[in-house]
Amino acid sequence: FFFFFFFKCCDDCSEVKPCTNATDPHCPSDGRYQYNTDVAFNSDGLLLGKYHKTHLFYEAQFDTPLHTEFVTVDSGFGVKFGMFTCFDMLFQDPAVILAEHGVHDFVYPTAWVYYEPPFLMSTEIQQGWSRATRSNLLAANLDDPSVSMTGSGIFESGLA
């Protein structure tokens, strides 16, 4: 039996990587990178993959990775999953590029907030992306209707 555990990091659960200007000319002034990070574990707690969000959306507390990461994890049941986060879905990299390179199954944690219904509603965007890339998408959104944050789903080539 194989179990995936996906963890969407927020303000209080990001990955922090120390750095110095002596060894890294891009090091932030506070001497650390702080990334919005997703991780996947197997049922034994082994880390299978880690992804740092590329396209930040009003997340000034986080740093953008210097290079886009293209992360896949192999399940114990023969499926390779691509990983990306939230606002990354609206960009070519990494989401579409992974699909163009043969990844057909994706896990997608998000904290999608919609501001002007019916535009940019999470499930419509997720379903459209799944259909456009002919991919299976497991989307997990935070659920807090009080701040317009809803919409998870499992989409098979765009079908809910």
XYZ file of N, CA and C in Angstrom:
480
model
N 0.846 -1.192 0.000
C 0.000 0.000 0.000
C 0.879 1.238 0.000
N 0.492 2.190 -0.788
C 1.273 3.412 -0.922
C 0.395 4.597 -0.568
N 0.933 5.528 0.162
C 0.190 6.703 0.587
C 1.016 7.947 0.312
N 0.407 8.899 -0.341
C 1.053 10.189 -0.559
C 0.558 11.162 0.490
N 1.440 11.951 1.025
C 1.055 13.034 1.914
C 1.617 14.305 1.312
N 0.751 15.229 0.983
C 1.188 16.482 0.382
C 0.961 17.596 1.379
N 1.921 18.476 1.462
C 1.881 19.521 2.458
C 2.119 20.846 1.770
N 1.155 21.712 1.835
C 1.264 23.026 1.226
C 1.768 23.976 2.286
N 2.952 24.512 2.092
C 3.505 25.434 3.086
C 2.945 26.834 2.908
N 2.695 27.456 4.015
C 2.164 28.818 4.031
C 3.125 29.712 4.807
N 2.630 30.809 5.331
C 3.480 31.774 6.025
C 4.320 31.158 7.128
N 3.758 30.214 7.851
C 4.458 29.697 9.017
C 5.090 28.323 8.790
N 5.172 27.858 7.549
C 5.721 26.518 7.314
C 6.486 26.463 6.001
N 7.330 27.404 5.780
C 8.110 27.440 4.548
C 9.475 26.805 4.774
N 10.171 26.567 3.670
C 11.535 26.074 3.792
C 12.474 27.274 3.817
N 13.395 27.261 4.747
C 14.372 28.335 4.888
C 15.756 27.762 4.603
N 16.487 28.429 3.710
C 17.849 28.005 3.385
C 18.799 29.161 3.661
N 19.718 28.992 4.611
C 20.694 30.049 4.900
C 21.636 30.257 3.710
N 22.143 31.480 3.573
C 23.106 31.806 2.516
C 23.948 32.995 2.964
N 25.028 33.225 2.244
C 25.871 34.399 2.505
C 26.213 35.052 1.171
N 26.441 36.346 1.208
C 26.827 37.046 -0.013
C 28.208 36.621 -0.492
N 29.016 36.109 0.409
C 30.359 35.661 0.034
C 30.305 34.450 -0.897
N 29.313 33.594 -0.697
C 29.209 32.394 -1.527
C 28.074 32.448 -2.539
N 27.128 33.385 -2.359
C 25.965 33.478 -3.238
C 25.642 34.952 -3.499
N 25.956 35.447 -4.676
C 25.704 36.866 -4.958
C 24.220 37.242 -4.972
N 23.334 36.244 -5.040
C 21.891 36.515 -5.048
C 21.269 36.409 -3.659
N 22.083 36.137 -2.648
C 21.586 35.939 -1.296
C 20.799 37.175 -0.825
N 19.573 36.973 -0.313
C 18.797 38.100 0.212
C 19.523 38.782 1.384
N 19.157 39.999 1.648
C 19.841 40.788 2.678
C 19.709 40.195 4.080
N 18.676 39.384 4.309
C 18.531 38.771 5.635
C 19.319 37.465 5.780
N 20.100 37.092 4.746
C 20.966 35.923 4.833
C 20.264 34.583 4.727
N 19.097 34.582 4.106
C 18.371 33.318 3.944
C 17.375 33.427 2.802
N 17.161 32.291 2.156
C 16.062 32.158 1.211
C 14.900 31.526 1.968
N 13.717 32.011 1.710
C 12.523 31.405 2.289
C 11.565 31.127 1.150
N 11.264 29.831 0.956
C 10.465 29.417 -0.195
C 9.094 28.898 0.225
N 8.111 29.153 -0.614
C 6.819 28.511 -0.511
C 7.046 27.099 -1.051
N 6.937 26.083 -0.199
C 7.431 24.748 -0.514
C 6.359 23.677 -0.373
N 6.312 22.771 -1.338
C 5.470 21.581 -1.272
C 6.375 20.376 -1.141
N 5.955 19.411 -0.353
C 6.720 18.176 -0.209
C 5.781 16.987 -0.346
N 6.330 15.860 -0.793
C 5.574 14.611 -0.897
C 6.358 13.521 -0.197
N 5.659 12.746 0.622
C 6.253 11.638 1.367
C 5.555 10.338 0.987
N 6.244 9.217 1.159
C 5.567 7.940 1.018
C 5.045 7.500 2.378
N 4.443 6.328 2.431
C 3.827 5.860 3.673
C 4.842 5.572 4.777
N 6.112 5.417 4.427
C 7.168 5.213 5.427
C 7.797 6.523 5.889
N 7.296 7.638 5.381
C 7.829 8.939 5.768
C 9.032 9.383 4.964
N 9.375 8.643 3.914
C 10.511 8.994 3.059
C 10.125 10.165 2.157
N 10.975 11.180 2.136
C 10.730 12.331 1.273
C 10.914 11.909 -0.184
N 9.857 12.061 -0.979
C 9.907 11.686 -2.394
C 10.227 12.873 -3.290
N 9.786 14.048 -2.897
C 10.017 15.217 -3.728
C 9.718 16.499 -2.993
N 10.348 17.568 -3.472
C 10.176 18.887 -2.872
C 10.145 19.900 -4.010
N 9.195 20.797 -3.959
C 9.045 21.808 -5.003
C 8.941 23.190 -4.366
N 9.700 24.142 -4.912
C 9.615 25.537 -4.479
C 8.803 26.313 -5.507
N 7.762 26.962 -5.067
C 6.863 27.695 -5.955
C 7.630 28.732 -6.756
N 7.353 28.766 -8.057
C 8.045 29.665 -8.972
C 7.359 31.022 -9.104
N 6.048 31.006 -9.270
C 5.303 32.238 -9.542
C 4.524 32.651 -8.292
N 5.073 33.585 -7.575
C 4.456 34.050 -6.337
C 3.330 35.032 -6.641
N 2.308 35.038 -5.806
C 1.168 35.920 -5.975
C 0.904 36.613 -4.651
N 1.365 37.848 -4.523
C 1.238 38.618 -3.285
C 1.816 37.840 -2.095
N 3.004 37.322 -2.260
C 3.667 36.542 -1.211
C 5.052 37.131 -0.958
N 5.075 38.360 -0.482
C 6.334 39.076 -0.276
C 7.243 38.399 0.746
N 6.688 37.556 1.590
C 7.494 36.875 2.604
C 8.352 35.760 2.009
N 8.086 35.388 0.756
C 8.821 34.303 0.115
C 9.765 34.814 -0.957
N 10.801 34.018 -1.215
C 11.737 34.289 -2.306
C 11.369 33.404 -3.489
N 11.705 33.878 -4.675
C 11.513 33.096 -5.891
C 12.788 32.308 -6.160
N 12.666 31.014 -6.467
C 13.878 30.254 -6.788
C 14.590 30.873 -7.993
N 15.909 30.770 -8.022
C 16.673 31.337 -9.132
C 16.367 30.642 -10.444
N 16.014 29.356 -10.369
C 15.682 28.578 -11.563
C 14.389 27.818 -11.307
N 13.559 27.715 -12.328
C 12.336 26.939 -12.207
C 12.679 25.485 -11.952
N 11.977 24.881 -11.012
C 12.183 23.473 -10.701
C 11.125 22.644 -11.418
N 11.544 21.541 -11.996
C 10.641 20.607 -12.660
C 10.675 19.323 -11.840
N 9.683 19.166 -10.953
C 9.717 18.096 -9.966
C 8.674 17.029 -10.297
N 9.128 15.778 -10.309
C 8.228 14.641 -10.405
C 8.565 13.674 -9.276
N 7.559 12.927 -8.856
C 7.765 11.901 -7.836
C 7.131 10.608 -8.341
N 7.817 9.505 -8.101
C 7.313 8.195 -8.496
C 6.547 7.585 -7.338
N 5.324 7.178 -7.623
C 4.512 6.517 -6.607
C 4.913 5.053 -6.518
N 4.430 4.387 -5.524
C 4.682 2.964 -5.374
C 3.739 2.119 -6.215
N 2.858 2.780 -6.965
C 1.893 2.040 -7.775
C 2.028 2.374 -9.264
N 3.219 2.794 -9.661
C 3.518 2.956 -11.081
C 3.099 4.260 -11.728
N 2.764 5.263 -10.952
C 2.371 6.556 -11.500
C 3.410 7.600 -11.126
N 3.813 8.387 -12.112
C 4.726 9.501 -11.866
C 3.887 10.775 -11.794
N 4.005 11.478 -10.669
C 3.261 12.714 -10.476
C 4.167 13.919 -10.640
N 3.689 14.935 -11.357
C 4.349 16.228 -11.406
C 3.816 17.081 -10.272
N 4.666 17.993 -9.790
C 4.264 18.874 -8.687
C 4.437 20.334 -9.103
N 3.434 21.132 -8.800
C 3.531 22.581 -8.909
C 2.473 23.167 -7.992
N 2.477 24.481 -7.824
C 1.640 25.097 -6.795
C 0.835 26.283 -7.321
N -0.391 26.346 -6.941
C -1.265 27.509 -7.040
C -1.097 28.327 -8.320
N -0.565 29.514 -8.208
C -0.464 30.470 -9.313
C 0.421 29.958 -10.450
N 1.278 28.966 -10.180
C 2.109 28.370 -11.230
C 1.258 27.819 -12.369
N 0.018 27.463 -12.076
C -0.859 26.873 -13.083
C -1.089 27.819 -14.268
N -0.993 29.095 -14.034
C -1.280 30.067 -15.091
C -0.071 30.387 -15.972
N 1.018 29.658 -15.800
C 2.251 29.928 -16.532
C 2.741 28.679 -17.258
N 3.583 28.886 -18.241
C 4.155 27.799 -19.035
C 5.025 26.874 -18.185
N 5.804 27.484 -17.303
C 6.702 26.661 -16.495
C 6.323 26.789 -15.015
N 6.360 25.704 -14.322
C 6.759 24.365 -14.727
C 5.613 23.495 -15.233
N 4.372 23.905 -14.993
C 3.221 23.030 -15.208
C 3.093 22.518 -16.643
N 2.991 23.408 -17.596
C 2.770 22.997 -18.984
C 3.991 22.270 -19.534
N 5.170 22.730 -19.182
C 6.389 22.075 -19.681
C 6.460 20.632 -19.179
N 6.103 20.380 -17.928
C 6.069 19.003 -17.436
C 5.093 18.167 -18.267
N 3.911 18.713 -18.546
C 2.920 17.988 -19.351
C 3.449 17.734 -20.761
N 4.123 18.719 -21.335
C 4.681 18.552 -22.688
C 5.790 17.510 -22.719
N 6.395 17.238 -21.571
C 7.464 16.235 -21.499
C 6.950 14.886 -20.986
N 5.659 14.651 -21.130
C 5.116 13.324 -20.878
C 4.586 13.041 -19.497
N 4.545 14.022 -18.618
C 3.936 13.802 -17.305
C 2.427 13.996 -17.485
N 1.649 13.001 -17.055
C 0.201 13.039 -17.272
C -0.607 13.103 -15.981
N 0.070 13.018 -14.850
C -0.611 13.025 -13.559
C 0.053 14.071 -12.663
N -0.770 14.891 -12.022
C -0.248 16.010 -11.235
C -0.943 16.109 -9.890
N -0.167 16.502 -8.888
C -0.705 16.899 -7.594
C -0.503 18.397 -7.484
N -1.514 19.052 -6.960
C -1.564 20.502 -7.053
C -2.171 21.111 -5.788
N -1.357 21.418 -4.796
C -1.879 22.141 -3.636
C -2.003 23.621 -3.969
N -3.022 24.243 -3.421
C -3.260 25.645 -3.746
C -3.958 26.361 -2.592
N -3.819 27.646 -2.591
C -4.569 28.519 -1.682
C -5.228 29.571 -2.578
N -6.073 29.089 -3.481
C -6.667 29.919 -4.530
C -7.764 30.797 -3.950
N -7.632 32.087 -4.160
C -8.640 33.053 -3.733
C -9.244 33.667 -4.981
N -10.547 33.676 -5.059
C -11.196 34.330 -6.191
C -11.759 35.671 -5.733
N -11.595 36.640 -6.594
C -12.005 37.995 -6.231
C -13.271 38.451 -6.943
N -13.429 38.050 -8.173
C -14.546 38.510 -8.989
C -15.257 37.336 -9.645
N -16.085 36.607 -8.904
C -16.809 35.523 -9.555
C -17.590 36.061 -10.740
N -17.687 35.398 -11.844
C -17.264 34.032 -12.088
C -15.865 33.929 -12.712
N -15.046 34.954 -12.635
C -13.744 34.935 -13.283
C -12.680 34.365 -12.355
N -11.780 33.602 -12.915
C -10.669 32.978 -12.194
C -11.126 32.140 -10.998
N -12.209 31.428 -11.169
C -12.671 30.495 -10.141
C -11.774 29.264 -10.190
N -11.391 28.765 -9.032
C -10.387 27.702 -8.977
C -10.770 26.455 -9.751
N -11.966 25.926 -9.549
C -12.298 24.665 -10.208
C -12.401 24.806 -11.723
N -12.851 25.937 -12.198
C -12.923 26.139 -13.644
C -11.519 26.207 -14.251
N -10.618 26.905 -13.574
C -9.234 26.987 -14.055
C -8.584 25.611 -13.996
N -8.788 24.896 -12.907
C -8.201 23.564 -12.758
C -8.718 22.610 -13.832
N -10.028 22.608 -14.045
C -10.604 21.722 -15.043
C -10.127 22.094 -16.440
N -10.061 23.376 -16.729
C -9.582 23.824 -18.038
C -8.129 23.445 -18.275
N -7.304 23.571 -17.251
C -5.895 23.203 -17.379
C -5.769 21.709 -17.626
N -6.520 20.918 -16.890
C -6.497 19.466 -17.060
C -6.909 19.083 -18.484
N -7.933 19.720 -18.985
C -8.398 19.427 -20.353
C -7.370 19.873 -21.382
N -6.829 21.071 -21.219
C -5.876 21.604 -22.206
C -4.600 20.768 -22.285
N -4.180 20.204 -21.154
C -2.948 19.414 -21.139
C -3.223 17.913 -21.219
N -4.502 17.534 -21.277
C -4.897 16.114 -21.293
C -4.255 15.351 -20.140
N -4.340 15.948 -18.980
C -3.688 15.405 -17.782
C -4.699 15.133 -16.681
N -4.293 14.278 -15.763
C -5.071 14.045 -14.546
C -4.536 14.991 -13.478
N -5.439 15.651 -12.784
C -5.055 16.653 -11.808
C -5.767 16.396 -10.492
N -4.976 16.237 -9.431
C -5.524 16.137 -8.072
C -5.278 17.490 -7.416
N -6.316 18.298 -7.313
C -6.200 19.658 -6.804
C -6.752 19.753 -5.387
N -5.945 20.287 -4.475
C -6.352 20.436 -3.082
C -6.225 21.901 -2.680
N -7.353 22.552 -2.505
C -7.373 23.956 -2.108
C -7.696 24.058 -0.619
N -7.188 25.105 0.012
C -7.635 25.429 1.359
C -9.119 25.762 1.273
N -9.865 25.460 2.284
C -11.296 25.714 2.255
C -11.644 26.725 3.336
N -11.806 27.975 2.921
C -12.191 29.029 3.838
C -13.085 30.019 3.085
N -14.370 29.698 2.985
C -15.289 30.562 2.236
C -15.334 32.005 2.744
N -14.979 32.240 4.001
C -15.029 33.597 4.542
C -14.039 34.522 3.850
N -13.007 33.951 3.226
C -12.042 34.761 2.470
C -12.034 34.344 0.995
N -13.164 33.786 0.540
C -13.332 33.379 -0.865
C -12.281 32.375 -1.306
N -11.958 31.415 -0.454
C -10.944 30.417 -0.768
C -11.613 29.039 -0.747
N -11.980 28.555 -1.934
C -12.611 27.241 -2.052
C -12.217 26.621 -3.383
N -12.514 25.352 -3.544
C -12.390 24.703 -4.845
C -11.277 23.696 -4.958
N -11.592 22.440 -4.692
C -10.695 21.317 -4.901
C -11.363 20.376 -5.880
N -10.604 19.433 -6.412
C -11.218 18.466 -7.302
C -10.219 17.487 -7.854
N -10.754 16.444 -8.447
C -9.970 15.461 -9.184
C -10.464 15.511 -10.613
N -9.577 15.818 -11.532
C -9.956 16.016 -12.926
C -9.185 15.040 -13.802
N -9.921 14.332 -14.660
C -9.320 13.391 -15.585
C -9.444 13.974 -16.977
N -8.346 14.498 -17.493
C -8.334 15.145 -18.805
C -9.447 16.162 -18.937
N -9.669 16.897 -17.851
C -10.670 17.963 -17.850
C -12.027 17.548 -17.344
N -12.248 16.258 -17.155
C -13.541 15.802 -16.670
C -13.521 15.718 -15.151
N -14.536 16.261 -14.521
C -14.591 16.249 -13.054
C -15.202 14.957 -12.557
